[in-house]
Structures are given as structure tokens and as C-alpha cells.
mmCIF file of C-alpha atoms in Angstrom:
data_model
loop_
_atom_site.group_PDB
_atom_site.id
_atom_site.type_symbol
_atom_site.label_atom_id
_atom_site.label_comp_id
_atom_site.label_asym_id
_atom_site.label_seq_id
_atom_site.Cartn_x
_atom_site.Cartn_y
_atom_site.Cartn_z
ATOM 1 C CA MET R 1 -68.850 -9.378 25.768
ATOM 2 C CA LYS R 2 -70.053 -12.166 28.022
ATOM 3 C CA ALA R 3 -72.783 -11.699 30.621
ATOM 4 C CA ILE R 4 -72.770 -14.330 33.334
ATOM 5 C CA SER R 5 -74.167 -14.891 36.800
ATOM 6 C CA SER R 6 -71.570 -14.014 39.434
ATOM 7 C CA ASN R 7 -71.768 -17.502 40.956
ATOM 8 C CA ARG R 8 -70.994 -19.312 37.676
ATOM 9 C CA PRO R 9 -67.225 -19.658 37.264
ATOM 10 C CA ASN R 10 -67.080 -20.692 33.607
ATOM 11 C CA ILE R 11 -67.527 -18.678 30.427
ATOM 12 C CA ARG R 12 -68.262 -20.560 27.224
ATOM 13 C CA PHE R 13 -66.555 -19.757 23.904
ATOM 14 C CA SER R 14 -67.289 -21.336 20.556
ATOM 15 C CA ILE R 15 -64.267 -22.678 18.697
ATOM 16 C CA ALA R 16 -64.669 -19.803 16.200
ATOM 17 C CA GLN R 17 -64.534 -17.248 19.035
ATOM 18 C CA TRP R 18 -61.481 -18.975 20.512
ATOM 19 C CA ILE R 19 -59.694 -18.924 17.146
ATOM 20 C CA SER R 20 -60.573 -15.262 16.661
ATOM 21 C CA MET R 21 -59.097 -14.485 20.071
ATOM 22 C CA SER R 22 -55.837 -16.231 19.178
ATOM 23 C CA GLU R 23 -55.607 -14.639 15.726
ATOM 24 C CA ASN R 24 -56.179 -11.167 17.187
ATOM 25 C CA ALA R 25 -53.955 -11.609 20.251
ATOM 26 C CA ASP R 26 -52.984 -7.950 20.583
ATOM 27 C CA SER R 27 -56.426 -6.451 20.037
ATOM 28 C CA TYR R 28 -59.061 -8.950 21.252
ATOM 29 C CA GLU R 29 -60.705 -7.795 24.480
ATOM 30 C CA LEU R 30 -62.961 -9.780 26.743
ATOM 31 C CA VAL R 31 -65.588 -7.901 28.753
ATOM 32 C CA ILE R 32 -67.306 -9.898 31.487
ATOM 33 C CA VAL R 33 -70.506 -8.508 32.967
ATOM 34 C CA SER R 34 -71.019 -10.292 36.266
ATOM 35 C CA HIS R 35 -74.546 -10.037 37.606
ATOM 36 C CA GLN R 36 -76.653 -11.341 40.447
ATOM 37 C CA ASP R 37 -80.333 -11.528 39.606
ATOM 38 C CA GLN R 38 -80.977 -8.347 37.611
ATOM 39 C CA LYS R 39 -78.212 -6.287 39.248
ATOM 40 C CA ILE R 40 -74.740 -5.869 37.770
ATOM 41 C CA LYS R 41 -72.112 -6.711 40.396
ATOM 42 C CA GLU R 42 -69.013 -5.862 38.404
ATOM 43 C CA ILE R 43 -67.628 -5.457 34.936
ATOM 44 C CA ILE R 44 -64.256 -7.013 34.208
ATOM 45 C CA ARG R 45 -62.249 -5.957 31.184
ATOM 46 C CA VAL R 46 -59.489 -8.272 29.984
ATOM 47 C CA THR R 47 -57.355 -6.486 27.415
ATOM 48 C CA LYS R 48 -55.136 -8.517 25.085
ATOM 49 C CA ALA R 49 -57.155 -11.543 26.148
ATOM 50 C CA TRP R 50 -55.048 -14.169 24.357
ATOM 51 C CA ASN R 51 -51.796 -12.794 25.767
ATOM 52 C CA THR R 52 -53.364 -12.623 29.216
ATOM 53 C CA LEU R 53 -54.506 -16.261 29.047
ATOM 54 C CA SER R 54 -51.093 -17.361 27.780
ATOM 55 C CA TYR R 55 -49.486 -15.524 30.677
ATOM 56 C CA ALA R 56 -51.879 -17.197 33.133
ATOM 57 C CA LEU R 57 -50.919 -20.622 31.829
ATOM 58 C CA SER R 58 -47.209 -19.811 32.083
ATOM 59 C CA LYS R 59 -47.617 -18.844 35.752
ATOM 60 C CA LEU R 60 -49.514 -21.901 37.026
ATOM 61 C CA GLN R 61 -46.749 -22.772 39.492
ATOM 62 C CA GLU R 62 -47.221 -19.374 41.155
ATOM 63 C CA GLN R 63 -50.992 -19.635 41.583
ATOM 64 C CA TYR R 64 -52.804 -20.840 44.682
ATOM 65 C CA GLU R 65 -53.255 -24.549 45.235
ATOM 66 C CA SER R 66 -56.618 -25.974 44.341
ATOM 67 C CA SER R 67 -58.833 -27.140 47.183
ATOM 68 C CA ILE R 68 -59.872 -30.158 45.090
ATOM 69 C CA LEU R 69 -58.259 -33.277 46.515
ATOM 70 C CA TYR R 70 -56.328 -35.832 44.479
ATOM 71 C CA ASP R 71 -58.196 -38.898 43.212
ATOM 72 C CA THR R 72 -61.694 -37.411 43.256
ATOM 73 C CA GLU R 73 -64.174 -36.888 40.442
ATOM 74 C CA ASN R 74 -63.949 -33.105 40.783
ATOM 75 C CA VAL R 75 -61.415 -30.880 39.042
ATOM 76 C CA GLU R 76 -60.690 -27.165 38.982
ATOM 77 C CA VAL R 77 -59.611 -25.992 35.563
ATOM 78 C CA LEU R 78 -58.511 -22.728 34.064
ATOM 79 C CA ILE R 79 -59.408 -23.797 30.528
ATOM 80 C CA GLY R 80 -61.438 -26.855 29.521
ATOM 81 C CA LEU R 81 -63.620 -28.374 26.833
ATOM 82 C CA GLN R 82 -67.273 -29.397 26.804
ATOM 83 C CA GLN R 83 -69.671 -30.409 24.051
ATOM 84 C CA ASN R 84 -71.568 -27.488 22.584
ATOM 85 C CA SER R 85 -75.343 -27.253 22.900
ATOM 86 C CA ASN R 86 -75.838 -28.801 19.452
ATOM 87 C CA GLY R 87 -73.735 -31.830 20.375
ATOM 88 C CA ASN R 88 -71.741 -31.497 17.153
ATOM 89 C CA GLY R 89 -68.474 -30.101 18.508
ATOM 90 C CA ASP R 90 -66.789 -28.621 21.516
ATOM 91 C CA ASP R 91 -66.872 -25.259 23.229
ATOM 92 C CA VAL R 92 -63.978 -23.878 25.248
ATOM 93 C CA LEU R 93 -64.712 -23.095 28.901
ATOM 94 C CA LEU R 94 -62.709 -20.438 30.723
ATOM 95 C CA ASN R 95 -62.799 -20.322 34.526
ATOM 96 C CA TRP R 96 -62.965 -16.550 34.884
ATOM 97 C CA HIS R 97 -63.152 -16.739 38.685
ATOM 98 C CA ARG R 98 -59.710 -18.336 38.838
ATOM 99 C CA LEU R 99 -58.284 -16.070 36.143
ATOM 100 C CA VAL R 100 -59.407 -12.864 37.836
ATOM 101 C CA LYS R 101 -58.747 -13.868 41.451
ATOM 102 C CA VAL R 102 -55.295 -15.349 41.159
ATOM 103 C CA LEU R 103 -53.686 -13.493 38.315
ATOM 104 C CA PRO R 104 -52.883 -9.914 39.257
ATOM 105 C CA GLN R 105 -51.846 -7.976 36.186
ATOM 106 C CA GLU R 106 -52.436 -4.789 34.296
ATOM 107 C CA ASN R 107 -54.542 -6.470 31.599
ATOM 108 C CA ILE R 108 -57.384 -7.282 34.005
ATOM 109 C CA ILE R 109 -59.378 -4.241 35.096
ATOM 110 C CA LYS R 110 -62.385 -4.474 37.429
ATOM 111 C CA TYR R 111 -65.222 -1.986 37.710
ATOM 112 C CA SER R 112 -67.974 -2.077 40.322
ATOM 113 C CA SER R 113 -71.398 -0.559 39.985
ATOM 114 C CA LYS R 114 -72.074 2.540 42.023
ATOM 115 C CA GLU R 115 -75.276 4.453 42.435
ATOM 116 C CA PHE R 116 -74.395 6.910 39.668
ATOM 117 C CA GLY R 117 -72.334 4.789 37.296
ATOM 118 C CA PHE R 118 -69.245 2.636 37.346
ATOM 119 C CA GLU R 119 -65.993 3.236 39.120
ATOM 120 C CA GLN R 120 -62.722 1.431 38.526
ATOM 121 C CA ILE R 121 -61.920 -0.741 41.554
ATOM 122 C CA GLY R 122 -58.415 -1.946 40.838
ATOM 123 C CA VAL R 123 -55.601 -2.175 38.381
ATOM 124 C CA ASP R 124 -52.752 -4.515 39.171
ATOM 125 C CA ILE R 125 -49.244 -3.680 38.095
ATOM 126 C CA ALA R 126 -47.699 -6.932 36.814
ATOM 127 C CA SER R 127 -47.137 -6.919 33.077
ATOM 128 C CA VAL R 128 -47.782 -9.379 30.295
ATOM 129 C CA SER R 129 -45.183 -9.927 27.626
#
């Protein structure tokens, strides 16, 4: 489970977590708790996380075009690397905003908070092989 501010697009994984996700491709689930201040905005459940990410990478040509212009310092990534906080290795960064917004499929389930609990707000019907 990863808790992250709703306005931060990247989730950080250690290399060990990333390897565990790949080794447990059919059973590893990612739960993202998106919050703003102290209030939960939504919970996103990504089942079969490794398969879902692999599918996302295979469908890049079908995703929306980035608004980042060519030949600038800025980039929009789905998956990237950055030094970890200890400075002795890398962490993997996943742009969950892009993953969730542009990849409709059954393995990504969103829940929104309601006054008396959580309610499922959408299940898409595309499948992941």
C-alpha cells in the first residue's frame, strides 16, 4: 500500500519492492491511497500490478500525447529511476496519474470516499493478458 498526496504523480518503489512485484506478477496488488491534507480522496486498487504495468507499456501508442514539448528539460514518464534517499542506489518511480487516467482496464479499480464508507466508482472492461 502506498499513501500519497493526490497532487503528486509519482509513487516510489525500492528495487526490492519492484523485484517482488515482478516475481509475483499474478498475485501482487498495489493499493494507492490518494489524499488531500488529512482527507482521503480515493483509493485505487491495481490487481496483478506487474501484468498491468506490462500492458500499459505495450499500449503506449494508444495513449494520449504528452503536453511536454520536444527539446525541453521536462519529461513525462510512466516509469523512471531516481536515486534513493540514502544515495546508494536507485528507486523506481511510477507515474500513477498517467497509469490510472489513460489506461482503462479491469485491473484498475477506483473507490471514492463517501460519508459512510467507500463506494466503487468505476471498473473498466478492457482485459490484460
